[in-house]
mmCIF file of C-alpha atoms and ligand atoms in Angstrom:
data_model
loop_
_atom_site.group_PDB
_atom_site.id
_atom_site.type_symbol
_atom_site.label_atom_id
_atom_site.label_comp_id
_atom_site.label_asym_id
_atom_site.label_seq_id
_atom_site.Cartn_x
_atom_site.Cartn_y
_atom_site.Cartn_z
ATOM 1 C CA UNK A 1 -16.481 30.571 26.629
ATOM 2 C CA UNK A 2 -19.312 33.163 26.603
ATOM 3 C CA UNK A 3 -19.077 36.490 24.796
ATOM 4 C CA UNK A 4 -18.536 38.488 27.987
ATOM 5 C CA UNK A 5 -15.553 36.526 29.198
ATOM 6 C CA UNK A 6 -14.102 36.585 25.689
ATOM 7 C CA UNK A 7 -14.435 40.372 25.681
ATOM 8 C CA UNK A 8 -12.663 40.550 29.036
ATOM 9 C CA UNK A 9 -9.622 38.693 27.843
ATOM 10 C CA UNK A 10 -9.642 39.865 24.236
ATOM 11 C CA UNK A 11 -6.871 42.256 23.406
ATOM 12 C CA UNK A 12 -8.222 44.483 20.636
ATOM 13 C CA UNK A 13 -5.693 45.691 18.070
ATOM 14 C CA UNK A 14 -5.580 49.201 19.547
ATOM 15 C CA UNK A 15 -4.506 47.769 22.925
ATOM 16 C CA UNK A 16 -1.522 46.041 21.351
ATOM 17 C CA UNK A 17 0.906 48.894 21.828
ATOM 18 C CA UNK A 18 4.465 48.906 23.080
ATOM 19 C CA UNK A 19 3.817 50.463 26.490
ATOM 20 C CA UNK A 20 6.570 50.818 29.128
ATOM 21 C CA UNK A 21 4.870 47.950 30.979
ATOM 22 C CA UNK A 22 5.060 45.688 27.882
ATOM 23 C CA UNK A 23 8.686 46.698 27.364
ATOM 24 C CA UNK A 24 9.500 45.815 31.002
ATOM 25 C CA UNK A 25 7.659 42.505 30.995
ATOM 26 C CA UNK A 26 9.333 41.306 27.761
ATOM 27 C CA UNK A 27 12.817 42.754 28.371
ATOM 28 C CA UNK A 28 14.381 39.445 29.477
ATOM 29 C CA UNK A 29 13.082 37.685 26.332
ATOM 30 C CA UNK A 30 14.485 40.392 24.091
ATOM 31 C CA UNK A 31 17.841 40.285 25.842
ATOM 32 C CA UNK A 32 18.185 36.593 24.851
ATOM 33 C CA UNK A 33 17.265 37.044 21.190
ATOM 34 C CA UNK A 34 18.614 40.501 20.430
ATOM 35 C CA UNK A 35 21.320 39.113 18.121
ATOM 36 C CA UNK A 36 18.713 37.514 15.842
ATOM 37 C CA UNK A 37 15.742 39.919 16.087
ATOM 38 C CA UNK A 38 16.449 43.534 15.031
ATOM 39 C CA UNK A 39 15.668 46.157 17.677
ATOM 40 C CA UNK A 40 13.324 47.937 15.269
ATOM 41 C CA UNK A 41 11.043 44.866 15.199
ATOM 42 C CA UNK A 42 10.674 44.442 18.950
ATOM 43 C CA UNK A 43 7.944 47.097 19.489
ATOM 44 C CA UNK A 44 5.857 45.128 16.961
ATOM 45 C CA UNK A 45 6.425 41.674 18.486
ATOM 46 C CA UNK A 46 6.485 42.502 22.197
ATOM 47 C CA UNK A 47 2.803 43.492 22.699
ATOM 48 C CA UNK A 48 1.708 40.224 21.062
ATOM 49 C CA UNK A 49 4.144 38.211 23.159
ATOM 50 C CA UNK A 50 2.869 39.847 26.381
ATOM 51 C CA UNK A 51 -0.777 39.206 25.386
ATOM 52 C CA UNK A 52 -0.109 35.578 24.352
ATOM 53 C CA UNK A 53 1.821 34.774 27.538
ATOM 54 C CA UNK A 54 -1.112 36.048 29.630
ATOM 55 C CA UNK A 55 -3.821 34.441 27.558
ATOM 56 C CA UNK A 56 -2.256 30.998 27.308
ATOM 57 C CA UNK A 57 -2.406 30.685 31.114
ATOM 58 C CA UNK A 58 -6.063 31.801 31.221
ATOM 59 C CA UNK A 59 -6.944 29.390 28.426
ATOM 60 C CA UNK A 60 -4.985 26.482 29.980
ATOM 61 C CA UNK A 61 -3.134 26.121 26.700
ATOM 62 C CA UNK A 62 0.277 24.733 25.892
ATOM 63 C CA UNK A 63 2.163 26.128 22.906
ATOM 64 C CA UNK A 64 4.314 23.636 21.009
ATOM 65 C CA UNK A 65 6.711 25.072 18.416
ATOM 66 C CA UNK A 66 8.777 23.308 15.786
ATOM 67 C CA UNK A 67 12.467 24.178 15.402
ATOM 68 C CA UNK A 68 11.643 26.081 12.157
ATOM 69 C CA UNK A 69 9.464 28.687 13.849
ATOM 70 C CA UNK A 70 10.796 32.240 13.939
ATOM 71 C CA UNK A 71 12.768 33.261 17.062
ATOM 72 C CA UNK A 72 10.064 35.560 18.477
ATOM 73 C CA UNK A 73 7.733 32.534 18.534
ATOM 74 C CA UNK A 74 10.313 29.865 19.393
ATOM 75 C CA UNK A 75 11.960 31.812 22.225
ATOM 76 C CA UNK A 76 9.110 34.235 22.942
ATOM 77 C CA UNK A 77 5.938 32.219 23.558
ATOM 78 C CA UNK A 78 6.570 28.465 23.149
ATOM 79 C CA UNK A 79 6.311 26.178 26.185
ATOM 80 C CA UNK A 80 7.893 23.246 24.376
ATOM 81 C CA UNK A 81 10.045 23.171 21.273
ATOM 82 C CA UNK A 82 11.628 20.423 19.209
ATOM 83 C CA UNK A 83 11.675 18.240 16.120
ATOM 84 C CA UNK A 84 8.650 16.314 14.854
ATOM 85 C CA UNK A 85 9.376 13.353 17.133
ATOM 86 C CA UNK A 86 9.735 15.507 20.261
ATOM 87 C CA UNK A 87 6.539 17.425 19.466
ATOM 88 C CA UNK A 88 4.625 14.154 19.059
ATOM 89 C CA UNK A 89 6.021 12.855 22.349
ATOM 90 C CA UNK A 90 5.234 16.111 24.185
ATOM 91 C CA UNK A 91 1.730 16.193 22.728
ATOM 92 C CA UNK A 92 1.185 12.688 24.121
ATOM 93 C CA UNK A 93 2.176 13.832 27.635
ATOM 94 C CA UNK A 94 0.523 17.228 28.068
ATOM 95 C CA UNK A 95 -2.113 17.886 30.725
ATOM 96 C CA UNK A 96 -3.278 21.190 29.168
ATOM 97 C CA UNK A 97 -6.841 21.662 27.816
ATOM 98 C CA UNK A 98 -5.661 23.150 24.541
ATOM 99 C CA UNK A 99 -2.640 22.505 22.362
ATOM 100 C CA UNK A 100 -1.620 25.286 19.993
ATOM 101 C CA UNK A 101 0.676 23.744 17.403
ATOM 102 C CA UNK A 102 3.066 26.239 15.858
ATOM 103 C CA UNK A 103 4.232 24.163 12.945
ATOM 104 C CA UNK A 104 2.494 22.589 9.963
ATOM 105 C CA UNK A 105 -0.795 20.766 9.607
ATOM 106 C CA UNK A 106 0.485 17.184 9.834
ATOM 107 C CA UNK A 107 2.083 18.043 13.192
ATOM 108 C CA UNK A 108 -1.244 19.334 14.533
ATOM 109 C CA UNK A 109 -3.017 16.227 13.211
ATOM 110 C CA UNK A 110 -0.465 14.030 14.974
ATOM 111 C CA UNK A 111 -1.083 15.953 18.221
ATOM 112 C CA UNK A 112 -4.841 15.423 17.760
ATOM 113 C CA UNK A 113 -4.405 11.701 17.127
ATOM 114 C CA UNK A 114 -2.591 11.424 20.448
ATOM 115 C CA UNK A 115 -5.079 13.702 22.267
ATOM 116 C CA UNK A 116 -8.532 12.918 20.890
ATOM 117 C CA UNK A 117 -10.248 14.566 23.892
ATOM 118 C CA UNK A 118 -8.294 17.831 23.714
ATOM 119 C CA UNK A 119 -8.731 20.921 21.611
ATOM 120 C CA UNK A 120 -5.870 21.041 19.128
ATOM 121 C CA UNK A 121 -5.404 24.328 17.292
ATOM 122 C CA UNK A 122 -3.251 25.445 14.391
ATOM 123 C CA UNK A 123 -2.980 29.226 13.900
ATOM 124 C CA UNK A 124 -3.193 28.939 10.086
ATOM 125 C CA UNK A 125 -5.012 26.063 8.383
ATOM 126 C CA UNK A 126 -3.021 26.555 5.175
ATOM 127 C CA UNK A 127 0.293 25.645 6.816
ATOM 128 C CA UNK A 128 0.819 22.519 4.704
ATOM 129 C CA UNK A 129 3.847 20.511 3.558
ATOM 130 C CA UNK A 130 5.011 19.482 0.078
ATOM 131 C CA UNK A 131 5.902 16.009 1.332
ATOM 132 C CA UNK A 132 2.490 15.463 2.920
ATOM 133 C CA UNK A 133 0.870 16.563 -0.334
ATOM 134 C CA UNK A 134 2.949 14.188 -2.474
ATOM 135 C CA UNK A 135 0.978 11.048 -1.563
ATOM 136 C CA UNK A 136 -2.610 9.956 -0.901
ATOM 137 C CA UNK A 137 -4.190 7.045 0.945
ATOM 138 C CA UNK A 138 -5.153 5.542 -2.446
ATOM 139 C CA UNK A 139 -1.489 5.621 -3.533
ATOM 140 C CA UNK A 140 -0.556 3.589 -0.449
ATOM 141 C CA UNK A 141 -3.318 1.055 -1.153
ATOM 142 C CA UNK A 142 -1.991 0.630 -4.710
ATOM 143 C CA UNK A 143 1.544 0.104 -3.412
ATOM 144 C CA UNK A 144 0.272 -2.579 -1.033
ATOM 145 C CA UNK A 145 -1.347 -4.359 -3.987
ATOM 146 C CA UNK A 146 1.897 -4.130 -5.941
ATOM 147 C CA UNK A 147 4.077 -5.389 -3.056
ATOM 148 C CA UNK A 148 1.833 -7.813 -1.143
ATOM 149 C CA UNK A 149 2.980 -8.515 2.410
ATOM 150 C CA UNK A 150 5.634 -5.771 2.463
ATOM 151 C CA UNK A 151 5.069 -3.507 5.491
ATOM 152 C CA UNK A 152 4.628 0.244 5.055
ATOM 153 C CA UNK A 153 6.570 2.759 7.150
ATOM 154 C CA UNK A 154 5.278 6.286 6.727
ATOM 155 C CA UNK A 155 7.171 9.449 7.476
ATOM 156 C CA UNK A 156 5.262 11.601 9.956
ATOM 157 C CA UNK A 157 5.114 14.318 7.238
ATOM 158 C CA UNK A 158 1.892 12.814 5.833
ATOM 159 C CA UNK A 159 -1.854 13.230 6.292
ATOM 160 C CA UNK A 160 -3.719 11.166 8.893
ATOM 161 C CA UNK A 161 -5.421 9.315 6.007
ATOM 162 C CA UNK A 162 -2.008 8.145 4.728
ATOM 163 C CA UNK A 163 -0.869 7.227 8.258
ATOM 164 C CA UNK A 164 -4.054 5.145 8.592
ATOM 165 C CA UNK A 165 -2.876 2.963 5.678
ATOM 166 C CA UNK A 166 0.514 2.373 7.317
ATOM 167 C CA UNK A 167 1.963 -0.164 9.707
ATOM 168 C CA UNK A 168 4.266 2.271 11.454
ATOM 169 C CA UNK A 169 5.247 5.946 11.387
ATOM 170 C CA UNK A 170 8.725 7.379 11.632
ATOM 171 C CA UNK A 171 10.448 10.748 11.706
ATOM 172 C CA UNK A 172 13.894 11.673 10.458
ATOM 173 C CA UNK A 173 15.157 10.944 13.996
ATOM 174 C CA UNK A 174 14.130 7.290 14.071
ATOM 175 C CA UNK A 175 13.644 6.185 10.438
ATOM 176 C CA UNK A 176 16.424 3.545 10.488
ATOM 177 C CA UNK A 177 15.195 2.089 13.814
ATOM 178 C CA UNK A 178 11.605 2.074 12.503
ATOM 179 C CA UNK A 179 12.517 0.208 9.290
ATOM 180 C CA UNK A 180 14.605 -2.364 11.181
ATOM 181 C CA UNK A 181 12.035 -2.828 13.961
ATOM 182 C CA UNK A 182 9.691 -4.736 11.623
ATOM 183 C CA UNK A 183 12.079 -7.663 11.142
ATOM 184 C CA UNK A 184 11.364 -8.006 7.397
ATOM 185 C CA UNK A 185 13.826 -8.052 4.502
ATOM 186 C CA UNK A 186 11.844 -5.401 2.553
ATOM 187 C CA UNK A 187 9.997 -2.273 3.664
ATOM 188 C CA UNK A 188 8.062 0.408 1.793
ATOM 189 C CA UNK A 189 9.225 3.782 3.167
ATOM 190 C CA UNK A 190 7.074 6.797 2.170
ATOM 191 C CA UNK A 191 6.958 9.493 0.863
ATOM 192 C CA UNK A 192 10.398 11.180 0.908
ATOM 193 C CA UNK A 193 12.725 9.757 -1.743
ATOM 194 C CA UNK A 194 15.882 11.233 -0.247
ATOM 195 C CA UNK A 195 15.163 10.115 3.310
ATOM 196 C CA UNK A 196 14.417 6.624 1.946
ATOM 197 C CA UNK A 197 17.706 6.563 -0.006
ATOM 198 C CA UNK A 198 19.569 7.716 3.084
ATOM 199 C CA UNK A 199 17.946 4.996 5.226
ATOM 200 C CA UNK A 200 18.684 2.369 2.542
ATOM 201 C CA UNK A 201 22.377 3.239 2.904
ATOM 202 C CA UNK A 202 22.238 2.574 6.669
ATOM 203 C CA UNK A 203 20.461 -0.780 6.767
ATOM 204 C CA UNK A 204 20.426 -4.217 5.152
ATOM 205 C CA UNK A 205 16.635 -4.014 4.747
ATOM 206 C CA UNK A 206 15.651 -3.381 1.109
ATOM 207 C CA UNK A 207 13.788 -0.079 0.909
ATOM 208 C CA UNK A 208 11.031 0.554 -1.639
ATOM 209 C CA UNK A 209 10.604 4.299 -2.058
ATOM 210 C CA UNK A 210 8.222 6.983 -3.310
ATOM 211 C CA UNK A 211 9.358 10.107 -5.148
ATOM 212 C CA UNK A 212 8.094 12.813 -2.804
ATOM 213 C CA UNK A 213 10.391 15.747 -1.994
ATOM 214 C CA UNK A 214 10.554 18.588 0.479
ATOM 215 C CA UNK A 215 10.411 21.835 -1.490
ATOM 216 C CA UNK A 216 12.840 23.456 0.970
ATOM 217 C CA UNK A 217 15.548 20.805 1.282
ATOM 218 C CA UNK A 218 15.596 19.795 -2.391
ATOM 219 C CA UNK A 219 16.906 23.285 -3.227
ATOM 220 C CA UNK A 220 20.308 22.663 -1.626
ATOM 221 C CA UNK A 221 23.086 21.200 -3.778
ATOM 222 C CA UNK A 222 26.379 19.446 -3.104
ATOM 223 C CA UNK A 223 28.071 22.094 -5.235
ATOM 224 C CA UNK A 224 26.833 24.885 -2.893
ATOM 225 C CA UNK A 225 28.366 23.043 0.023
ATOM 226 C CA UNK A 226 31.727 22.506 -1.707
ATOM 227 C CA UNK A 227 31.794 26.256 -2.314
ATOM 228 C CA UNK A 228 31.192 26.952 1.399
ATOM 229 C CA UNK A 229 33.931 24.487 2.320
ATOM 230 C CA UNK A 230 36.425 26.194 0.021
ATOM 231 C CA UNK A 231 35.572 29.551 1.593
ATOM 232 C CA UNK A 232 35.634 28.242 5.217
ATOM 233 C CA UNK A 233 38.038 25.269 5.478
ATOM 234 C CA UNK A 234 37.113 24.605 9.149
ATOM 235 C CA UNK A 235 33.359 24.524 8.435
ATOM 236 C CA UNK A 236 31.162 21.773 9.960
ATOM 237 C CA UNK A 237 28.313 20.839 7.632
ATOM 238 C CA UNK A 238 25.168 19.384 9.213
ATOM 239 C CA UNK A 239 22.359 18.344 6.877
ATOM 240 C CA UNK A 240 18.781 17.141 7.154
ATOM 241 C CA UNK A 241 18.109 13.746 5.501
ATOM 242 C CA UNK A 242 15.424 15.336 3.287
ATOM 243 C CA UNK A 243 18.310 16.875 1.282
ATOM 244 C CA UNK A 244 19.437 15.298 -2.026
ATOM 245 C CA UNK A 245 22.155 12.575 -1.874
ATOM 246 C CA UNK A 246 24.966 14.855 -3.182
ATOM 247 C CA UNK A 247 24.322 17.191 -0.214
ATOM 248 C CA UNK A 248 24.324 14.353 2.304
ATOM 249 C CA UNK A 249 27.593 13.050 0.818
ATOM 250 C CA UNK A 250 29.231 16.401 1.540
ATOM 251 C CA UNK A 251 27.902 16.614 5.142
ATOM 252 C CA UNK A 252 29.825 15.851 8.344
ATOM 253 C CA UNK A 253 26.607 14.878 10.087
ATOM 254 C CA UNK A 254 23.145 13.917 8.851
ATOM 255 C CA UNK A 255 20.207 14.056 11.238
ATOM 256 C CA UNK A 256 16.848 15.454 12.268
ATOM 257 C CA UNK A 257 16.566 19.055 13.387
ATOM 258 C CA UNK A 258 16.959 17.931 17.026
ATOM 259 C CA UNK A 259 19.923 15.748 16.039
ATOM 260 C CA UNK A 260 21.643 18.778 14.503
ATOM 261 C CA UNK A 261 21.063 20.832 17.653
ATOM 262 C CA UNK A 262 22.512 18.028 19.780
ATOM 263 C CA UNK A 263 25.547 17.813 17.470
ATOM 264 C CA UNK A 264 26.196 21.562 17.808
ATOM 265 C CA UNK A 265 25.903 21.335 21.624
ATOM 266 C CA UNK A 266 28.243 18.366 21.875
ATOM 267 C CA UNK A 267 30.881 19.239 19.265
ATOM 268 C CA UNK A 268 30.835 23.056 19.612
ATOM 269 C CA UNK A 269 32.220 23.640 16.086
ATOM 270 C CA UNK A 270 33.863 27.020 15.552
ATOM 271 C CA UNK A 271 31.846 27.527 12.361
ATOM 272 C CA UNK A 272 28.824 25.568 11.210
ATOM 273 C CA UNK A 273 26.209 25.472 8.475
ATOM 274 C CA UNK A 274 22.828 23.888 9.180
ATOM 275 C CA UNK A 275 21.592 22.678 5.807
ATOM 276 C CA UNK A 276 17.896 23.028 6.546
ATOM 277 C CA UNK A 277 15.211 25.702 6.986
ATOM 278 C CA UNK A 278 16.727 29.049 7.916
ATOM 279 C CA UNK A 279 15.002 29.907 11.204
ATOM 280 C CA UNK A 280 16.818 26.923 12.744
ATOM 281 C CA UNK A 281 20.128 28.778 12.618
ATOM 282 C CA UNK A 282 18.614 31.819 14.370
ATOM 283 C CA UNK A 283 17.094 29.661 17.103
ATOM 284 C CA UNK A 284 20.272 27.669 17.695
ATOM 285 C CA UNK A 285 22.542 30.732 17.512
ATOM 286 C CA UNK A 286 20.673 32.149 20.516
ATOM 287 C CA UNK A 287 21.900 29.194 22.612
ATOM 288 C CA UNK A 288 25.464 29.253 21.256
ATOM 289 C CA UNK A 289 26.536 32.879 20.735
ATOM 290 C CA UNK A 290 30.217 31.903 20.426
ATOM 291 C CA UNK A 291 29.609 29.717 17.323
ATOM 292 C CA UNK A 292 29.651 31.304 13.856
ATOM 293 C CA UNK A 293 26.799 30.236 11.588
ATOM 294 C CA UNK A 294 27.001 30.304 7.790
ATOM 295 C CA UNK A 295 23.392 30.969 6.831
ATOM 296 C CA UNK A 296 22.100 29.972 3.420
ATOM 297 C CA UNK A 297 18.428 30.890 3.626
ATOM 298 C CA UNK A 298 15.773 28.489 2.367
ATOM 299 C CA UNK A 299 12.456 29.372 3.988
ATOM 300 C CA UNK A 300 9.584 26.942 4.424
ATOM 301 C CA UNK A 301 6.601 29.032 3.277
ATOM 302 C CA UNK A 302 4.230 26.805 5.247
ATOM 303 C CA UNK A 303 6.064 27.150 8.562
ATOM 304 C CA UNK A 304 6.250 30.888 7.970
ATOM 305 C CA UNK A 305 2.450 31.172 7.849
ATOM 306 C CA UNK A 306 2.482 30.965 11.641
ATOM 307 C CA UNK A 307 2.829 34.428 13.158
ATOM 308 C CA UNK A 308 2.322 36.011 16.578
ATOM 309 C CA UNK A 309 -0.980 37.739 15.607
ATOM 310 C CA UNK A 310 -2.341 34.405 14.351
ATOM 311 C CA UNK A 311 -1.272 32.643 17.574
ATOM 312 C CA UNK A 312 -3.115 35.287 19.590
ATOM 313 C CA UNK A 313 -6.248 34.786 17.462
ATOM 314 C CA UNK A 314 -5.897 31.071 17.887
ATOM 315 C CA UNK A 315 -6.019 31.436 21.669
ATOM 316 C CA UNK A 316 -8.788 34.027 21.614
ATOM 317 C CA UNK A 317 -11.189 32.286 19.268
ATOM 318 C CA UNK A 318 -10.115 28.624 19.357
ATOM 319 C CA UNK A 319 -8.937 28.951 15.741
ATOM 320 C CA UNK A 320 -8.422 26.644 13.907
ATOM 321 C CA UNK A 321 -9.544 23.359 15.358
ATOM 322 C CA UNK A 322 -7.873 20.301 13.901
ATOM 323 C CA UNK A 323 -10.046 17.193 13.878
ATOM 324 C CA UNK A 324 -9.544 13.784 12.361
ATOM 325 C CA UNK A 325 -12.420 11.591 11.223
ATOM 326 C CA UNK A 326 -12.761 8.842 13.914
ATOM 327 C CA UNK A 327 -12.411 5.860 11.536
ATOM 328 C CA UNK A 328 -9.169 7.267 10.120
ATOM 329 C CA UNK A 329 -7.970 8.451 13.529
ATOM 330 C CA UNK A 330 -8.179 5.018 15.106
ATOM 331 C CA UNK A 331 -5.950 3.412 12.441
ATOM 332 C CA UNK A 332 -3.572 6.370 12.145
ATOM 333 C CA UNK A 333 -3.137 6.522 15.946
ATOM 334 C CA UNK A 334 -1.946 2.914 16.001
ATOM 335 C CA UNK A 335 0.869 3.721 13.539
ATOM 336 C CA UNK A 336 1.898 6.867 15.455
ATOM 337 C CA UNK A 337 1.721 5.145 18.851
ATOM 338 C CA UNK A 338 3.907 2.304 17.562
ATOM 339 C CA UNK A 339 6.471 4.944 16.604
ATOM 340 C CA UNK A 340 6.295 6.658 20.004
ATOM 341 C CA UNK A 341 6.831 3.261 21.652
ATOM 342 C CA UNK A 342 10.005 2.598 19.620
ATOM 343 C CA UNK A 343 13.121 2.891 21.720
ATOM 344 C CA UNK A 344 15.575 5.658 20.811
ATOM 345 C CA UNK A 345 15.191 8.323 18.173
ATOM 346 C CA UNK A 346 18.882 8.967 18.025
ATOM 347 C CA UNK A 347 19.547 11.009 14.850
HETATM 348 P P1 13P B 1 12.315 17.146 11.885
HETATM 349 O O1 13P B 1 11.476 16.001 12.312
HETATM 350 O O2 13P B 1 13.753 16.791 11.701
HETATM 351 O O3 13P B 1 12.131 18.302 12.817
HETATM 352 O O4 13P B 1 11.851 17.598 10.433
HETATM 353 C C1 13P B 1 10.576 18.077 10.177
HETATM 354 C C2 13P B 1 10.491 18.729 8.892
HETATM 355 O O5 13P B 1 9.435 19.144 8.454
HETATM 356 C C3 13P B 1 11.721 18.841 8.131
HETATM 357 O O6 13P B 1 11.519 19.564 7.005
HETATM 358 FE FE1 SF4 B 2 7.323 20.114 4.736
HETATM 359 FE FE2 SF4 B 2 9.755 20.739 3.880
HETATM 360 FE FE3 SF4 B 2 8.295 22.594 5.122
HETATM 361 FE FE4 SF4 B 2 9.333 20.497 6.478
HETATM 362 S S1 SF4 B 2 10.449 22.133 5.490
HETATM 363 S S2 SF4 B 2 7.257 21.293 6.645
HETATM 364 S S3 SF4 B 2 9.171 18.862 4.963
HETATM 365 S S4 SF4 B 2 7.817 21.626 3.156
#
C-alpha cells in the first residue's frame, strides 16, 4: 500500500470520537453486550470498532478471536471466534488476504503455518504463553534420546520450533484422540503436566509428561471450588484441563473452551462457573442471559495485551507480521496438519 492510500484510510487519533454516526452504526453491537460492557466505556470502544469494521473490509482481512478476548473484541469486531482447534481450522479455510489473530503468539504462528502465502498479523508481538515458554526444541530432542521410538504429541500451545520436533499436535479438544491415534502403548505428551495427567486418566496409552503449567489455570484450587459448591448447591462446575488435578476432580465437566460453551448451550445450567480465563464468562453470558455465572477472575495477561487500538494499528500498518523460518515451518506444518485431519475434537 502506498503512503497516499494509507493516509486515505488511516483514522488519526483525533478522528476517533464518539460521533452520533458512530453511536448509530455500533448501537446493535452495544445492545448485545450491554450487560458485560459498562455504558461509560462504550464511547471509548465504539469509534475503534467502527473504524476496524470499515478497514477490515478495505484490507480484505479476516479477524479471528480466541474465546478469551474481551467482549468488545469478541462480539465487536471478530469474524470468527473459537478455541485453539477452531481457530486453526478456520485459518486453514480462509480466503482473505490478511489474517489478524486476536489471541497469543502460538495461535498466530499456527495460522501462518497453515497459510504460508498470506499475511498473518498479531496486534501485539509480546502476547506470549507460559506453556509455550516452558519447553524448547532442544528439550524435545533430549526427550527423544531418552525414550527412543516413543512418538511425541505436542500441545498447540508451543512454538513452531517445538512443533517441528513433534509427530503430531493436539489441543485440549482432541488430546485423547490424538494420543490414541498413534497406535502405540506409550506417548510423550508435551508440555502441560495437568493436561497430560488428565489424558492419562482417559486412555490405556502410557503418557510421559513434561512439567509445564499455564500461569492462569494453575491458580485455581479444588478448595476454592468446594467453597463455591457450599455457597451454591445447584452450581455446575466446568473446568479447563490445564487446571490442577484437584480442580478437575471437583468439576462436573472437563473440556476445551469450546467444549465448555457447548456444555452450557446443551445443559442450560441455572448457575455455572467456568474455571478458566475470565473473559470467557462475559462472552458466554452474552449468549445466555438467563444463566447465572459465578465469576472467579483469573486474567491471562498475554491475551489481554490485545486491544482495539492495537487491532486498528495492525490493520493500518500490517503490524506485526508473524513469519516462521521455512525449514521449521515445513516440519511444524506436518504435525499441525495431522491434527487438523484427525476426526472429531469432541471435548
Ligand atoms: P482452548 O484450546 O481450550 O481454547 O485453550 C487455549 C488456551 O490457551 C487455554 O488456556
Ligand atoms: Fe497460555 Fe494460559 Fe494464557 Fe492460555 S491462558 S494463553 S495457556 S498463559
